[in-house]
XYZ file of C-alpha atoms in Angstrom:
288
model
C -31.567 -35.276 -37.379
C -32.415 -38.777 -35.894
C -35.694 -40.329 -36.536
C -37.678 -42.901 -34.449
C -36.661 -46.580 -35.077
C -39.241 -48.946 -36.635
C -40.266 -52.146 -34.720
C -41.443 -55.526 -35.926
C -45.054 -54.673 -35.212
C -44.736 -51.597 -37.386
C -44.766 -49.192 -34.488
C -42.021 -46.786 -33.664
C -39.856 -46.457 -30.518
C -38.952 -42.943 -29.349
C -35.387 -42.773 -27.891
C -35.571 -39.096 -26.817
C -35.280 -38.127 -23.170
C -38.489 -38.056 -21.072
C -38.446 -34.270 -20.776
C -38.418 -33.970 -24.554
C -41.380 -36.333 -24.805
C -43.436 -34.582 -22.132
C -46.477 -32.664 -23.302
C -45.830 -28.918 -23.824
C -48.535 -28.083 -21.253
C -46.672 -29.833 -18.414
C -43.433 -28.021 -19.273
C -45.208 -24.675 -19.127
C -46.780 -25.456 -15.740
C -43.409 -26.477 -14.298
C -41.558 -23.384 -15.499
C -44.190 -20.865 -14.316
C -45.053 -22.398 -10.943
C -44.770 -19.782 -8.135
C -41.868 -20.138 -5.703
C -43.221 -20.813 -2.210
C -42.386 -18.174 0.426
C -39.950 -19.402 3.027
C -40.470 -16.721 5.689
C -43.208 -14.585 7.214
C -43.533 -10.934 6.281
C -41.769 -8.564 8.718
C -43.990 -7.156 11.412
C -44.409 -3.459 12.102
C -42.266 -3.811 15.223
C -39.415 -5.433 13.281
C -39.613 -2.742 10.595
C -39.409 -0.087 13.318
C -36.364 -1.689 14.926
C -34.632 -2.144 11.562
C -35.182 1.500 10.664
C -33.957 2.624 14.098
C -30.817 0.481 13.824
C -30.116 1.705 10.300
C -30.527 5.365 11.297
C -28.418 4.904 14.427
C -25.628 3.249 12.458
C -25.645 5.996 9.842
C -25.508 8.687 12.534
C -22.788 7.264 14.779
C -20.543 6.599 11.768
C -20.717 10.309 10.892
C -17.371 11.381 12.314
C -18.111 15.122 12.279
C -21.407 14.587 14.071
C -19.810 12.540 16.833
C -16.890 14.953 17.217
C -19.247 17.914 17.458
C -21.600 16.298 19.968
C -18.867 14.818 22.187
C -15.767 17.003 21.876
C -17.647 20.283 22.324
C -19.335 19.507 25.694
C -16.243 17.725 27.007
C -14.076 20.715 26.107
C -16.519 23.145 27.704
C -16.663 21.002 30.848
C -12.867 21.083 31.132
C -12.818 24.869 30.608
C -15.590 25.719 33.071
C -14.363 23.094 35.532
C -10.921 24.643 35.546
C -12.410 28.135 36.099
C -15.147 27.403 38.650
C -14.879 23.731 39.607
C -13.401 24.291 43.081
C -16.282 26.459 44.261
C -18.600 24.992 46.890
C -16.018 22.496 48.038
C -15.833 20.929 44.587
C -19.597 20.480 44.222
C -19.615 23.048 41.411
C -17.540 20.669 39.333
C -20.284 18.056 39.551
C -22.957 20.603 38.568
C -20.857 21.657 35.583
C -20.534 18.006 34.593
C -24.319 17.585 34.706
C -24.912 20.746 32.683
C -22.352 19.876 30.013
C -23.665 16.312 29.735
C -27.150 17.755 29.243
C -25.743 20.180 26.670
C -24.052 17.360 24.749
C -27.230 15.299 24.801
C -29.236 18.339 23.687
C -26.989 18.893 20.670
C -27.110 15.231 19.647
C -30.891 15.042 20.094
C -31.761 18.150 18.086
C -29.246 17.416 15.332
C -30.366 13.794 14.992
C -33.970 14.952 14.670
C -33.233 17.455 11.941
C -31.547 14.690 9.887
C -35.074 13.790 8.825
C -35.019 16.767 6.481
C -32.065 15.249 4.622
C -33.904 11.936 4.206
C -36.946 13.839 2.990
C -34.948 15.969 0.552
C -33.195 13.010 -1.063
C -36.419 11.002 -1.361
C -35.128 8.237 0.935
C -38.000 8.799 3.358
C -40.555 8.452 0.567
C -38.906 5.209 -0.552
C -39.153 3.821 2.969
C -42.869 4.590 3.141
C -43.507 3.041 -0.284
C -41.505 -0.039 0.780
C -43.913 -0.621 3.655
C -42.631 1.435 6.601
C -45.672 3.029 8.215
C -45.556 6.696 9.355
C -45.991 5.496 12.934
C -42.992 3.167 12.624
C -40.979 5.955 11.055
C -41.723 8.291 13.974
C -41.034 5.633 16.609
C -37.828 4.567 14.864
C -36.635 8.179 14.670
C -37.177 8.650 18.416
C -35.374 5.366 19.167
C -32.409 6.307 16.973
C -32.080 9.794 18.474
C -32.339 8.305 21.970
C -29.419 6.024 21.151
C -27.095 8.655 19.687
C -27.323 10.931 22.742
C -25.874 8.241 25.017
C -22.198 8.640 23.926
C -22.250 12.361 24.793
C -23.721 11.688 28.245
C -21.233 8.915 28.999
C -18.220 10.834 27.652
C -18.810 13.928 29.786
C -19.601 11.796 32.826
C -16.442 9.699 32.508
C -14.260 12.772 32.014
C -15.955 14.367 35.024
C -15.159 11.419 37.286
C -11.606 11.277 35.949
C -11.085 14.950 36.819
C -12.346 14.854 40.377
C -16.155 14.770 40.464
C -17.066 12.760 43.568
C -20.117 10.624 42.883
C -20.883 6.990 43.655
C -21.618 4.429 40.940
C -25.350 4.284 41.777
C -25.766 8.066 41.776
C -23.739 8.350 38.575
C -25.863 5.740 36.816
C -29.078 7.341 38.035
C -27.910 10.752 36.825
C -27.195 9.424 33.328
C -30.632 7.764 33.187
C -32.410 10.899 34.436
C -30.656 13.080 31.869
C -31.404 10.558 29.113
C -35.114 10.434 29.923
C -35.348 14.188 30.426
C -33.987 14.819 26.928
C -37.045 13.254 25.260
C -38.731 16.622 24.476
C -35.515 17.890 22.871
C -35.567 14.857 20.562
C -39.117 15.749 19.550
C -38.067 19.367 18.976
C -35.468 18.205 16.463
C -37.975 15.930 14.697
C -40.563 18.711 14.440
C -37.952 21.088 13.013
C -36.866 18.427 10.526
C -40.434 17.875 9.337
C -41.596 21.512 9.264
C -38.548 23.384 7.965
C -37.148 22.824 4.464
C -33.619 22.250 3.177
C -30.726 23.787 5.059
C -33.156 25.854 7.088
C -33.860 22.805 9.242
C -30.227 22.442 10.266
C -29.855 26.179 10.876
C -33.055 26.214 12.888
C -31.767 23.277 14.920
C -28.513 25.061 15.774
C -30.319 28.264 16.791
C -32.815 26.319 18.892
C -30.059 24.324 20.573
C -28.071 27.457 21.450
C -31.146 29.272 22.764
C -32.205 26.330 24.936
C -28.682 25.959 26.321
C -28.377 29.646 27.220
C -31.905 30.198 28.530
C -31.786 26.862 30.339
C -28.694 27.894 32.291
C -26.493 25.104 30.937
C -23.570 27.402 30.212
C -23.946 29.851 33.090
C -26.179 29.834 36.176
C -29.611 31.184 35.345
C -29.436 33.474 38.404
C -26.858 35.592 36.565
C -29.412 36.620 33.919
C -32.160 39.287 34.029
C -35.544 38.368 35.445
C -37.209 38.015 32.044
C -34.574 35.520 30.963
C -35.004 33.577 34.192
C -38.755 33.380 33.597
C -38.167 31.975 30.129
C -35.657 29.535 31.544
C -38.153 28.211 34.074
C -40.587 27.466 31.250
C -38.284 25.385 29.021
C -37.164 21.788 29.589
C -33.382 22.271 29.544
C -33.359 24.150 32.863
C -35.307 21.365 34.528
C -33.206 18.641 32.912
C -30.228 20.203 34.663
C -32.113 20.493 37.961
C -33.222 16.866 37.821
C -29.671 15.754 37.045
C -28.309 17.654 40.025
C -31.064 16.211 42.221
C -30.179 12.648 41.193
C -26.510 13.248 41.977
C -26.661 15.263 45.171
C -30.162 14.509 46.470
C -32.558 17.060 47.978
C -36.180 17.810 47.198
C -37.467 16.381 43.933
C -38.189 19.238 41.483
C -41.783 18.254 40.739
C -42.308 21.398 38.680
C -39.597 20.170 36.354
C -41.418 16.894 35.789
C -44.584 18.789 34.909
C -42.785 21.149 32.519
C -40.966 18.304 30.753
C -44.183 16.266 30.575
C -46.134 19.193 29.092
C -43.459 19.838 26.464
C -43.355 16.147 25.564
C -47.128 15.998 25.150
C -47.375 19.129 23.001
C -44.412 18.170 20.821
C -45.759 14.651 20.409
C -49.004 16.094 19.035
C -47.052 18.404 16.696
C -45.042 15.420 15.420
C -48.242 13.493 14.692
C -49.788 16.467 12.876
C -46.666 17.123 10.788
C -45.966 13.507 9.937
C -48.248 12.936 6.951
C -47.022 16.054 5.216
C -43.392 15.161 5.894
C -43.648 11.706 4.328
C -45.623 12.996 1.336
C -48.974 11.376 2.150
C -51.023 14.530 1.776
C -53.291 14.694 -1.221
C -51.866 16.890 -3.890
């Protein structure tokens, strides 16, 4: 071990490096100094968008989900179009296209909403809330993600419809897709409510039953006029019937079905309130 060299004046010269000669207090301050933050904390809007993008990516990469929500309505359109498409000078084919696009969007919307139950069961939803995602951002992000995953079904049925003889101009086609997309908002909320209220596999089963009932009673598979009066009355009170009517109005014109706007608006309002009431319990914020 080296020692300090003696000088002529009797003092000693220290040849160690400066860091070794620094007082212990300064070394401690340097090693424990906090690292300055280089970026601002994410805003609530950015958290919402990130959650929506993550959920959308997870959903659209689910091959079985996409096959079910796209292949099923396209196949049913081709079947019904082949059986009844030539009626009314070919106009029936366009109505079938609208109904099957609405059916595909309905299936994607309800199924995407019930996926919340899976996130809740695995604890992923709780982790998101603890990490800083607010319940309001979670709800908004879920609606945004479900709104995105219904688009492929609408586009797929529409493109196949045009390719198989549905006569509609580009503007009317685009307007029809937008009308169907907006009209499906209450069905998205139905799926979210089912995902938050029902537990385990019951949520998915409840979603399938609800989707089938709304398709049948809404006249998406067969004209509602073919059913008994009591079924027609139910059909006039649920959004799927009016989603179809609004889609046909946007494609072929005629009188705007104002009643349909009121029914869809009422369902959206009521379901929005139910989502808000069910949210705290779903994310585990209720006092135990």
